[in-house]
Coordinates of C-alpha atoms in Angstrom, one line a residue:
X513 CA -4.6 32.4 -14.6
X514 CA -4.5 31.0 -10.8
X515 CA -8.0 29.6 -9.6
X516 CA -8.4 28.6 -5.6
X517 CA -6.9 29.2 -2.5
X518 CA -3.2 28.8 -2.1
X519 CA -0.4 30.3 0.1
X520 CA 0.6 33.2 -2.1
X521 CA 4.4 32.4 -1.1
X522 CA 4.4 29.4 -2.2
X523 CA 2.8 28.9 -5.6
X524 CA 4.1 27.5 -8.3
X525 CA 5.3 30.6 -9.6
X526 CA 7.4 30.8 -6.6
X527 CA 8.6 27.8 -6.7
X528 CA 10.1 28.2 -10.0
X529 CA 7.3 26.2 -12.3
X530 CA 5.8 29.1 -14.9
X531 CA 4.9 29.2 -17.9
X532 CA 1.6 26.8 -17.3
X533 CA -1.8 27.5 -18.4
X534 CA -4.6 28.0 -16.1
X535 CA -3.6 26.6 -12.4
X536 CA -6.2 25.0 -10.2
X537 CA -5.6 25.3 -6.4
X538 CA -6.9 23.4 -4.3
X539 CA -10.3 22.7 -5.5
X540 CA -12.6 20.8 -3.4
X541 CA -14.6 17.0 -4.8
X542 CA -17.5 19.2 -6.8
X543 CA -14.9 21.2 -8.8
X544 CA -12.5 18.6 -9.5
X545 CA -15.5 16.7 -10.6
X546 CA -16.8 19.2 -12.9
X547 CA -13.6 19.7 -14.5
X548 CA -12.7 16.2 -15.2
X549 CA -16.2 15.5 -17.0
X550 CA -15.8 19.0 -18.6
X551 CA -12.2 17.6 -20.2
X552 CA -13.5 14.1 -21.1
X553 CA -11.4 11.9 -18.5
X554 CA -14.2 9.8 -17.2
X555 CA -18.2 9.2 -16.6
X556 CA -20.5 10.2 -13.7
X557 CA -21.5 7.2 -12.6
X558 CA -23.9 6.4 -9.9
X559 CA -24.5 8.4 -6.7
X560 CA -21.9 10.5 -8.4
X561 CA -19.2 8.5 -8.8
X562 CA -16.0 9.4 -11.0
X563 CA -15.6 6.1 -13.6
X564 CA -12.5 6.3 -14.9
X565 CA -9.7 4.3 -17.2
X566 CA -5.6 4.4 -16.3
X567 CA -5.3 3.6 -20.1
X568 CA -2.7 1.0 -20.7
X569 CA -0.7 1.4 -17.2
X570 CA -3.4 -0.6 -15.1
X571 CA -1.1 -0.9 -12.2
X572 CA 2.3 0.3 -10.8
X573 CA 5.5 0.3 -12.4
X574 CA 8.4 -1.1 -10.1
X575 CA 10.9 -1.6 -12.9
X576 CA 10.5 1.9 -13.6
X577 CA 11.1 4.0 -9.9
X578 CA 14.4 5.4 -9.5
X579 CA 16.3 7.2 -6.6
X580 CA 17.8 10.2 -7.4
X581 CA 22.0 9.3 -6.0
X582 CA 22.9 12.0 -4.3
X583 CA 25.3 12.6 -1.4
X584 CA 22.6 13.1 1.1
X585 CA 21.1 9.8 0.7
X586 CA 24.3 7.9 -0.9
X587 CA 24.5 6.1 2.8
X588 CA 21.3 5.1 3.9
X589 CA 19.2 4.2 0.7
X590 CA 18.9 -0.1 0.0
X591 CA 20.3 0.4 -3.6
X592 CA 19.6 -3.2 -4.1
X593 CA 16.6 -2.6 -4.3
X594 CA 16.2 0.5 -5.7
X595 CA 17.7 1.9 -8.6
X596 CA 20.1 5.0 -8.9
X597 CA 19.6 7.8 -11.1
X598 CA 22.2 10.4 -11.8
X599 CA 21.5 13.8 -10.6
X600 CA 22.7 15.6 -13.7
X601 CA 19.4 13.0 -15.6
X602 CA 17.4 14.3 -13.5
X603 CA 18.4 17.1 -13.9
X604 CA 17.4 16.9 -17.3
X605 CA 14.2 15.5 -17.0
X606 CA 13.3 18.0 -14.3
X607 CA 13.9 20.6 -17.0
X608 CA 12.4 18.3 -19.9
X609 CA 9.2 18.0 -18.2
X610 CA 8.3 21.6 -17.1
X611 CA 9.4 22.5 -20.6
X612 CA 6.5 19.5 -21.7
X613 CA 4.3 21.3 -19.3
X614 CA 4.0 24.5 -20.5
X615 CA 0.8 26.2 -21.8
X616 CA -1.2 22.9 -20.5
X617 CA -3.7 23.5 -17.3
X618 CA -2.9 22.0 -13.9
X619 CA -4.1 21.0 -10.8
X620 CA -2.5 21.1 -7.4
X621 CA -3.6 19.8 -4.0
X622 CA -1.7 20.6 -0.5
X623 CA -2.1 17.9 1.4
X624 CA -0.6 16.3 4.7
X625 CA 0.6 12.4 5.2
X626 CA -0.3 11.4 8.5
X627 CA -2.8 12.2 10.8
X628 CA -0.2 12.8 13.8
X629 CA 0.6 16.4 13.1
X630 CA 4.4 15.4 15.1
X631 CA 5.0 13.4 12.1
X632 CA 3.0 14.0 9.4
X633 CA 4.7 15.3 5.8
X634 CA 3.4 18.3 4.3
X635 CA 3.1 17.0 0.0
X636 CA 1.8 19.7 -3.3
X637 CA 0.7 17.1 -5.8
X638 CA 0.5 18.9 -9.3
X639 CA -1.3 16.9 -12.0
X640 CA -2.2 16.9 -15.4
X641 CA -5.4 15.2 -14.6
X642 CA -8.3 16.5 -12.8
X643 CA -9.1 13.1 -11.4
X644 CA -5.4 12.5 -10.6
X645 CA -6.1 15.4 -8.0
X646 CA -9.5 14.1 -7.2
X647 CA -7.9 10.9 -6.3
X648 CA -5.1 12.1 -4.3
X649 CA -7.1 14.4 -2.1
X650 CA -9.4 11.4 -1.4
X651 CA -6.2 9.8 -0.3
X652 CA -4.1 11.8 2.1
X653 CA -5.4 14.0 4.7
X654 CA -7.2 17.0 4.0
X655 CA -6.0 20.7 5.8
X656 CA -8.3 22.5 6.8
X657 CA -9.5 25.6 4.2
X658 CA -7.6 27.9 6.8
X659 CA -4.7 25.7 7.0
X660 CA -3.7 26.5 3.1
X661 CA -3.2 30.2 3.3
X662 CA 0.5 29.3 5.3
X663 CA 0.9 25.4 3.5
X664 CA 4.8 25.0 2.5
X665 CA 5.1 21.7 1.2
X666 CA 7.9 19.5 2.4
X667 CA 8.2 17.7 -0.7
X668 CA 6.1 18.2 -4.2
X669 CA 5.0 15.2 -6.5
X670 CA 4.7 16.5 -10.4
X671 CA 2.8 14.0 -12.3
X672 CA 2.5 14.3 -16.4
X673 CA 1.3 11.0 -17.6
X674 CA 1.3 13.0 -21.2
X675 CA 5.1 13.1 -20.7
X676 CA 6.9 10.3 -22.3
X677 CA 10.6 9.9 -21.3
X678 CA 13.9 9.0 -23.4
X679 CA 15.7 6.1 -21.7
X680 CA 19.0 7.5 -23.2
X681 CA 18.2 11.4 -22.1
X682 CA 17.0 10.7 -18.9
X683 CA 18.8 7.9 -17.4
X684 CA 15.8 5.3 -17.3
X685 CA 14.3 2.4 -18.5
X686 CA 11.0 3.2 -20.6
X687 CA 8.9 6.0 -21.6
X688 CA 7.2 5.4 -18.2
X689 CA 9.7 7.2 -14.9
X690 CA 9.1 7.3 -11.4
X691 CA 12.2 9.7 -9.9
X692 CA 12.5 10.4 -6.4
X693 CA 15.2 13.0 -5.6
X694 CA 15.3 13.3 -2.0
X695 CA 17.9 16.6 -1.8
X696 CA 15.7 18.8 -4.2
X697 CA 12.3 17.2 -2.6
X698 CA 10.9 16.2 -5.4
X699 CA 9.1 13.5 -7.1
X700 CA 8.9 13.5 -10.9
X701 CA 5.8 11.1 -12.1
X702 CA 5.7 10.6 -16.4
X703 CA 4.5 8.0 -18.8
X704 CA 1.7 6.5 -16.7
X705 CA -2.4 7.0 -16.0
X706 CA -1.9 4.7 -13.2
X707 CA -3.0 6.7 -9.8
X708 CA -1.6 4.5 -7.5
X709 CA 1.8 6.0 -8.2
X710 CA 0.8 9.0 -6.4
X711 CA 0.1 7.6 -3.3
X712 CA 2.5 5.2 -3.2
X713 CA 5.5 7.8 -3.5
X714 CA 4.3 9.5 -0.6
X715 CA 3.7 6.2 1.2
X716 CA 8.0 5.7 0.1
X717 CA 9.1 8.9 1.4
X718 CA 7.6 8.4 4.4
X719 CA 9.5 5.1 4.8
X720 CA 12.3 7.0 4.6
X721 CA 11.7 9.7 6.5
X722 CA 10.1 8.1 9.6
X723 CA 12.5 5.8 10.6
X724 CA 15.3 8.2 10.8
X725 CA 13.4 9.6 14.0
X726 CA 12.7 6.0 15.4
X727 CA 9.1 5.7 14.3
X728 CA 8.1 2.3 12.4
X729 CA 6.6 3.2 8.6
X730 CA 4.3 0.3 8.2
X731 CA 2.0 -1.0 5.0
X732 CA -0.4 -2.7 6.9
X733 CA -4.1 -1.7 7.9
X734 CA -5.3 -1.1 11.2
X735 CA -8.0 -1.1 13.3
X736 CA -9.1 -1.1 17.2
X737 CA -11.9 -2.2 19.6
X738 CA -14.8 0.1 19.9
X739 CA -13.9 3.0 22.1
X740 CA -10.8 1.0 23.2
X741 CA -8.0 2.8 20.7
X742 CA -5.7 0.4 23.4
X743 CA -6.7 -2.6 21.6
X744 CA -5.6 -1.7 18.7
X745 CA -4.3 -4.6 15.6
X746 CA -2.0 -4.1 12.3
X747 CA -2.2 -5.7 9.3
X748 CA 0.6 -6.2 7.3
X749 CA 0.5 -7.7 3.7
X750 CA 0.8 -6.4 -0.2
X751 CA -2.1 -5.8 -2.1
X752 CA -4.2 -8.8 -2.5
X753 CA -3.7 -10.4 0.5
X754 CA -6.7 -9.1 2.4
X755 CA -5.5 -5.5 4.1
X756 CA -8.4 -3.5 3.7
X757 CA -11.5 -6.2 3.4
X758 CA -10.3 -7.6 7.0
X759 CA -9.5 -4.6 8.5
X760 CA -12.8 -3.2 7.5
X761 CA -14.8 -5.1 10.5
X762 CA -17.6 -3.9 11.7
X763 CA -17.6 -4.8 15.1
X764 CA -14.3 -2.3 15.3
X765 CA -12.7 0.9 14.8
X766 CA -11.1 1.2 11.0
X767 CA -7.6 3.6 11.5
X768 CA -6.8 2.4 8.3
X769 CA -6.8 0.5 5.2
X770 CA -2.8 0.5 4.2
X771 CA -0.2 2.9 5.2
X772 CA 0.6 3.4 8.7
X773 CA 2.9 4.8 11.4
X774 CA 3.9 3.3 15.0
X775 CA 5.4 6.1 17.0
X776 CA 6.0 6.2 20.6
X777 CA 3.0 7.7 21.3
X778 CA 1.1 4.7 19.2
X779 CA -0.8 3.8 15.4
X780 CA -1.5 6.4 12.9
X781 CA -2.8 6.0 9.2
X782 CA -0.9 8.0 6.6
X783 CA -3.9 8.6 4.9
X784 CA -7.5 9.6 4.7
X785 CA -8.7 7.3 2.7
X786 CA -9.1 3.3 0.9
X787 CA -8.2 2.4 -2.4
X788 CA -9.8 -1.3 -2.4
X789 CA -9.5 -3.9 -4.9
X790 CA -13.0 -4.5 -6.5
X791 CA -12.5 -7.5 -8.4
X792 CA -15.6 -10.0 -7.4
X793 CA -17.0 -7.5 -4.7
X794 CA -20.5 -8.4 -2.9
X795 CA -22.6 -6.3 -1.2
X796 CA -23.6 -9.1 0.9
X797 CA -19.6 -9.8 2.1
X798 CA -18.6 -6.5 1.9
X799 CA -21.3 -4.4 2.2
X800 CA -19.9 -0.9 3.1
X801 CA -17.1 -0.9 0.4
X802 CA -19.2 -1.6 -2.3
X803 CA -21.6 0.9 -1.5
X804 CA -18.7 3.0 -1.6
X805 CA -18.4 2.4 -5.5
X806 CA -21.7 4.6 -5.6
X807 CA -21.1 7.6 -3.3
X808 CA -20.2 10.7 -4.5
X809 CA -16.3 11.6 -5.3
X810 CA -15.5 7.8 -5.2
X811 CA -13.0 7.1 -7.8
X812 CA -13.6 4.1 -9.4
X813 CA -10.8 2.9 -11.7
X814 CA -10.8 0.3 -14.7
X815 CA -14.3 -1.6 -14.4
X816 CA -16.9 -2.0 -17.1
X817 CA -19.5 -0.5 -16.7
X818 CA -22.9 -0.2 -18.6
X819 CA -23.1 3.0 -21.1
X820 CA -26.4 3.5 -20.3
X821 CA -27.0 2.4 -16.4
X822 CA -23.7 3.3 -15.3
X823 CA -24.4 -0.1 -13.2
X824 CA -20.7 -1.5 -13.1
X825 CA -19.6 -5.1 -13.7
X826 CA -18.0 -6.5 -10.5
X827 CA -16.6 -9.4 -12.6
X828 CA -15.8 -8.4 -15.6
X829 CA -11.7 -8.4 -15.2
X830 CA -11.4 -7.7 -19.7
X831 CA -9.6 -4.8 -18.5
X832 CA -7.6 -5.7 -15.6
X833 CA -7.8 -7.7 -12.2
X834 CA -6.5 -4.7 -10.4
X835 CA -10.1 -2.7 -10.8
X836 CA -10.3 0.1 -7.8
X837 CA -12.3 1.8 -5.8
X838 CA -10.9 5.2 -3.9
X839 CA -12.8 6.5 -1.3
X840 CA -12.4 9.0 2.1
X841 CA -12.1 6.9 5.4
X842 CA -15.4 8.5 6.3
X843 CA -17.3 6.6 3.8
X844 CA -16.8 3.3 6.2
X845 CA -19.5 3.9 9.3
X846 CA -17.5 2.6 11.9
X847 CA -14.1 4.8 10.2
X848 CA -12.0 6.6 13.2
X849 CA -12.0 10.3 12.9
X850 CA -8.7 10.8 14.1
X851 CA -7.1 8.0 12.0
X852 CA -5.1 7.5 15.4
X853 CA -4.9 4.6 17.8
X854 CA -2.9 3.0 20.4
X855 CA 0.3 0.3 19.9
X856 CA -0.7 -2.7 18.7
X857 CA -2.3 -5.3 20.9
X858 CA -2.1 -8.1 17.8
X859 CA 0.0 -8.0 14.9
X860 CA -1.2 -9.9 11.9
X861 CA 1.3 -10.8 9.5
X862 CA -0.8 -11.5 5.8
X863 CA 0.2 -13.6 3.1
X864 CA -1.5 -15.1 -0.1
X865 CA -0.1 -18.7 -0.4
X866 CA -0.7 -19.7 -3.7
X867 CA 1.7 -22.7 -3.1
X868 CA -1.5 -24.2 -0.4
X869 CA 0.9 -25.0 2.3
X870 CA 0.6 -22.8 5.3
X871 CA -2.4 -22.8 7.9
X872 CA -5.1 -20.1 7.5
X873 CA -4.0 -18.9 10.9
X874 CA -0.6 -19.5 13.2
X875 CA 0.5 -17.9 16.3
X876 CA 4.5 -16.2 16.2
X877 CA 6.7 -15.8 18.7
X878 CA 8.5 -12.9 18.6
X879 CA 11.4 -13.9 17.1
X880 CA 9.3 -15.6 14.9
X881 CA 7.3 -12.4 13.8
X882 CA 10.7 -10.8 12.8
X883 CA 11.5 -13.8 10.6
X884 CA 8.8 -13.7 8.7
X885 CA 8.7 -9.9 8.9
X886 CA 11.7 -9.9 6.8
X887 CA 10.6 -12.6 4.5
X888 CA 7.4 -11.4 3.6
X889 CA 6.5 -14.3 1.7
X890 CA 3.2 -13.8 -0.2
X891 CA 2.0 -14.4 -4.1
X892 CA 1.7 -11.1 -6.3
X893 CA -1.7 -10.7 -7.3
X894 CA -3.2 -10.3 -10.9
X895 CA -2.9 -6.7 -12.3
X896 CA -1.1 -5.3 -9.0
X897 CA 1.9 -4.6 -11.3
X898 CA 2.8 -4.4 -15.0
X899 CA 3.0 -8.0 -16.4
X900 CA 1.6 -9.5 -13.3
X901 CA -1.4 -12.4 -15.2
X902 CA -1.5 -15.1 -12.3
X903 CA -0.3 -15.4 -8.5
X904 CA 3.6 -15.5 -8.7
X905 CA 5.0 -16.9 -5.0
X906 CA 7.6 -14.0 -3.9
X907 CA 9.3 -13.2 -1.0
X908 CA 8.9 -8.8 -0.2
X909 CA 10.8 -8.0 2.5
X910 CA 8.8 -6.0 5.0
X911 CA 5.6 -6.9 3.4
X912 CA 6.3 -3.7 0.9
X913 CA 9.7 -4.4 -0.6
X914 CA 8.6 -1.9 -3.6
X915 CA 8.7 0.9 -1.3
X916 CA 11.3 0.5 1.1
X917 CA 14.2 2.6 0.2
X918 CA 16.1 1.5 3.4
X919 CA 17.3 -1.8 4.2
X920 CA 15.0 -4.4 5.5
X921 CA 16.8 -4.7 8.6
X922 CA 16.4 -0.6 9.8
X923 CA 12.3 -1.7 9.8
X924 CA 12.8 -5.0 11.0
X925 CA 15.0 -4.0 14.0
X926 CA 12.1 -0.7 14.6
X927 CA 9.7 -3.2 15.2
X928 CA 11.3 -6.2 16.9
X929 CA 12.0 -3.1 19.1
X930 CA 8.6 -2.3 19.6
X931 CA 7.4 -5.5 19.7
X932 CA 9.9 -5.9 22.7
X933 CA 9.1 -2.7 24.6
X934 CA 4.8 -2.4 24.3
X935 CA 4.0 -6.3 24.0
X936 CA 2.2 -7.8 21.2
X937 CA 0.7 -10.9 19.7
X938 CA 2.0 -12.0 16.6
X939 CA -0.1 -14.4 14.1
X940 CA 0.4 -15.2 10.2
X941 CA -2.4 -15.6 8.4
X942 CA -2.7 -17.1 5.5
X943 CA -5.8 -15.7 2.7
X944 CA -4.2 -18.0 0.0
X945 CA -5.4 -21.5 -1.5
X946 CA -5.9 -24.5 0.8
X947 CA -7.0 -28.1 -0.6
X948 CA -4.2 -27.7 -3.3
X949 CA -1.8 -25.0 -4.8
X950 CA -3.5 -22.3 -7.4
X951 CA -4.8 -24.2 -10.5
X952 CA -6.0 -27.2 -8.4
X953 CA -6.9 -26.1 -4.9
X954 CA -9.7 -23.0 -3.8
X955 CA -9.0 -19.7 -1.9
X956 CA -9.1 -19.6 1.5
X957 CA -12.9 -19.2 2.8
X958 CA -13.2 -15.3 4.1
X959 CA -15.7 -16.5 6.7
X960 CA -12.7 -18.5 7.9
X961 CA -10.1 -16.4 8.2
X962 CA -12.8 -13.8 9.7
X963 CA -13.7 -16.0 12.3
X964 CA -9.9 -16.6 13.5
X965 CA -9.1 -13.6 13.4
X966 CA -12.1 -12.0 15.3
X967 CA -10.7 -15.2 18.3
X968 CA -7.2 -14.2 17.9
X969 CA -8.3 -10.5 18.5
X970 CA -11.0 -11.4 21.5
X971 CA -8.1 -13.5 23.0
X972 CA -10.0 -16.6 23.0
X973 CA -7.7 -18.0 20.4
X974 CA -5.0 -18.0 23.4
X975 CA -6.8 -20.6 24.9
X976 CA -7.4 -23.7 22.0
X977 CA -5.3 -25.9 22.1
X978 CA -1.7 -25.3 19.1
X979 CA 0.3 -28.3 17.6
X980 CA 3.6 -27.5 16.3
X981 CA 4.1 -27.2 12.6
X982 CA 6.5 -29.9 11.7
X983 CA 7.6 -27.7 8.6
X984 CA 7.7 -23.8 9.7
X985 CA 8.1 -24.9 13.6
X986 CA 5.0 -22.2 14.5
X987 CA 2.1 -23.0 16.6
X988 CA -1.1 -23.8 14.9
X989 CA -4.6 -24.1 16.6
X990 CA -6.1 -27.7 16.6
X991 CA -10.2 -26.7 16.7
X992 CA -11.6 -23.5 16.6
X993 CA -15.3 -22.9 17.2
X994 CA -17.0 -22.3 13.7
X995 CA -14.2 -22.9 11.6
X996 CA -13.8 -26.8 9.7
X997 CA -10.9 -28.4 11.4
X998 CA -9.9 -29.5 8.0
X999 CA -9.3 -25.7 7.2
X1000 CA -6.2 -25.9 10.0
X1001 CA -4.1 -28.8 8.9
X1002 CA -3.2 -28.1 5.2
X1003 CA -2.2 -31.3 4.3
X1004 CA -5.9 -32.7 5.0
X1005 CA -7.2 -30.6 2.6
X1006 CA -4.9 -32.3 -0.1
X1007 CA -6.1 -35.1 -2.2
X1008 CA -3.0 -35.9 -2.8
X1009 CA -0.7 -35.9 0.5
X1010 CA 2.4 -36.7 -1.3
X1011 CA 1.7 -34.3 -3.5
X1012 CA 1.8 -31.6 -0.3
X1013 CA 4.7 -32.9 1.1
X1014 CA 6.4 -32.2 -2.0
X1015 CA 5.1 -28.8 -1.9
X1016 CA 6.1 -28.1 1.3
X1017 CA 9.5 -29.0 1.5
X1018 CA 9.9 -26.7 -2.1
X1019 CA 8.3 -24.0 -0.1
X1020 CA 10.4 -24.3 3.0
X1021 CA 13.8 -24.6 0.5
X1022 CA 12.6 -21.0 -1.0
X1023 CA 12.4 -19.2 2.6
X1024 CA 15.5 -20.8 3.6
X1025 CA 17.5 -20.0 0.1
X1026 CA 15.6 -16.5 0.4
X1027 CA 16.7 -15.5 4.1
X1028 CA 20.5 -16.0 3.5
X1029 CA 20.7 -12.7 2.6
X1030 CA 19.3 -11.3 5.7
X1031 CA 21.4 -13.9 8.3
X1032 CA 24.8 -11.7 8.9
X1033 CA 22.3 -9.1 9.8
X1034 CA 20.0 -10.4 12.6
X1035 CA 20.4 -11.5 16.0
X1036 CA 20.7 -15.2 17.1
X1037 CA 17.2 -15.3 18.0
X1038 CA 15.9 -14.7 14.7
X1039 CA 18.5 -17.0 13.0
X1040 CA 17.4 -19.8 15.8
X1041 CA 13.6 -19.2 14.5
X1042 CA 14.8 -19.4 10.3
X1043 CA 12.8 -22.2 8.4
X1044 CA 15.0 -24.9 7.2

């Protein structure tokens, strides 16, 4: 039986997937609600929330993504970096998991990714889990009810987290698969609760896809000056670092709070919606996301909550750091409702230091910018992926290493490009510790970094007076008007300033050892602004 509205060319029927139990099209936030408390996969918590538990997988599984190696893609995929499959195992775990499928209920959502229809993908996302599709229609961008009765999908995610793979059979590591397969459009999801997954293999094949007709595929989050999409800023940095609590201002315009394009016509979010870390969140710093973790439809994934109140624990980290909150763009006052903007006006380059060493803020030249582009030096966060306990210092190319399926240098080249042809300011900001590394020092005050960043965005930043960094060789600001002046020269903040010296120079070695790889591909400007 086939329930909701669906192009009735392209269902799954049609596209060869039969055999299933009941099939849910399509079904809007009250449906999907109703059916994942009618099956048991969560609590209604306030406002009409959907509390939920990813079960053991309480973040994403990197070891376990694999590229399907086909001829089509045998050229142009960073197999470095991502690991092969053989067509003929996937092959076989295509057929193993329909097979797996059969007789169970499904949901599927048509969606798009990316709210600038010239670029946007067209995704079906089938799931096992009513809250999976809950979650992933929160995410991307919704069509219009009209809009289905012609959808074709470019590309269709099936995820079976009941499915458990053979390593042997299929041509993987674990029970747990990931399999992108690029000539059949499709993306195979088994093994794991963990919704992230879902976006983030749309959020991959759009890195893919995009900059094979010139337009930058960016993790960052954006935002722009009130009625002024011109002055528009990107955030770049992996989770933990900051994206979506600094991009959610409120004296601007949020785009977006991770997954963006930069096309020649300027900034659009991939998505329509925020999945925000909710480990330790206030209502007093943060005000508008938490009050999302009490709206209706908001997913709210792996936090303790009280059986009774349904009041949830903002601290309580017993069953992961990586606690989430997924919720539409609209849910933020001040959210654009195009998701669109212009090119970038500032680029902020984010990293979590957890070695203490770099300023909270420094301004990058271009070449600069690039450099660290391609380093993307930050810490991995608790709980942000399997085995992940405390900050680990790690270089990501790109600032999204994990879902870069081309080499660093196609994105690093798009946006030096860019950067060269509509002007930009480039800053790195630091949102790591200061006053010592992690175990010994503090995080970086978010009143802080807010305050730099709302002068480097009002351009009064331009006009402090910078000393040159006698390690990295970027320009840091002296004094800034409400931030300590301690805050801006690291090695003040040290009790020990032998101790930072020491620290440093290991931290310079790393970015030096790290960037060799990336030397016999860059332009002399670039090497001329390497560290070390």
């Amino acid at each position: 039986m086939t329930t909701g509205r669906v192009n009735p060319a392209f269902t799954l029927d049609e596209q060869g997937i039969n055999g299933l139990g009941n099939v849910y099209y399509n079904l809007l936030e009250p449906a999907l609600i109703e059916e994942a408390l009618k099956r048991d996969e969560g609590a209604l918590g306030k406002g009409g929330a959907l509390l939920v538990s990813t079960g053991s997988h309480t973040g994403r599984s990197p070891k376990d993504k694999f590229v399907v190696r086909t001829k089509d893609v045998e050229d142009t995929i960073w197999w470095e970096n991502n690991k092969p499959m053989a067509p003929e195992a996937f092959d076989v775990l295509y057929a193993d998991m329909i097979e797996h499928m059969k007789g169970k209920d499904y949901f599927v959502q048509d969606l798009f990714g990316g709210a600038d229809p010239a670029h946007r993908l067209d995704v079906r996302v089938v799931t096992e889990l009513a809250w999976h599709a809950q979650f992933i229609r929160t995410m991307l961008r919704r069509p219009a009810l009209t809009e289905l009765d012609s959808f074709v999908a470019d590309f269709t995610i099936i995820n079976c987290p009941s499915f458990k793979a053979d390593a042997q059979k299929h041509g993987c590591r674990s029970e747990t698969v990931i399999a992108m397969n690029f000539e059949k459009k499709i993306i195979l999801i088994g093994g794991t609760a963990y919704a992230g997954e879902n976006k983030k293999s749309v959020f991959t094949l759009l890195n893919y896809i995009l900059p094979g007709k010139g337009v930058m595929a960016m993790h960052c989050s954006a935002n722009h000056a009130p009625n002024n999409p011109v002055d528009t800023a990107i955030f770049f940095g992996l989770s933990g670092t900051g994206k979506t609590t600094l991009s959610a201002d409120p004296s601007r315009v949020l785009i977006g709070d991770d997954e963006h394009g930069w096309s020649d016509r300027g900034t659009f979010n991939f998505e329509g919606g925020c999945y925000a870390k909710t480990i330790n969140l206030s209502a007093e710093a943060e005000p508008e996301i938490y009050a999302t973790t009490s709206k209706f439809g908001t997913v709210v994934e792996n936090m303790v909550f009280d059986p009774h109140s349904k009041e949830l624990d903002f601290e309580d980290n017993s069953l992961t750091d990586n606690m989430r909150c997924a919720y539409p763009l609209e849910y933020i006052s001040n959210a654009s409702p195009t998701a669109l903007g212009g090119h970038p006006k500032n680029i902020i380059l984010l990293t979590c230091d957890a070695f203490g060493v770099l300023p909270p803020i420094a301004r990058l030249t271009p070449a600069q910018a690039m450099y660290h582009f391609l380093s993307g030096f930050t810490s991995k966060t608790p709980g942000t992926e399997v085995g992940v306990l405390e900050p680990i210092p790690t270089f990501s190319t790109c600032f999204g290493a994990p879902f870069m399926p081309r080499r660093p240098e196609a994105y690093g080249n798009l946006l030096r490009d860019k950067i060269a042809k509509h002007g930009a300011t480039c800053w790195l900001v630091n949102t790591g510790w200061t006053g010592g590394a992690y175990g010994t020092g503090s995080r970086m005050p978010i009143k802080a970094t807010r305050a730099l960043l709302t002068a480097a965005l009002d351009g009064s930043l331009a006009e402090v007076e910078f000393r040159k960094d006698e390690n990295f060789g970027f320009d840091v600001p002296v004094a800034v008007a409400g931030v300590a002046d301690i805050l801006l020269d690291p090695r003040r903040t040290w009790g020990d300033k032998d101790a930072y010296d020491a620290q440093a120079e290991k931290l310079v070695s790393m970015f030096s050892e790290n960037f060799e790889q990336y030397v016999a591909y860059i332009d002399e400007d670039v090497k001329a602004a390497a560290i070390g």
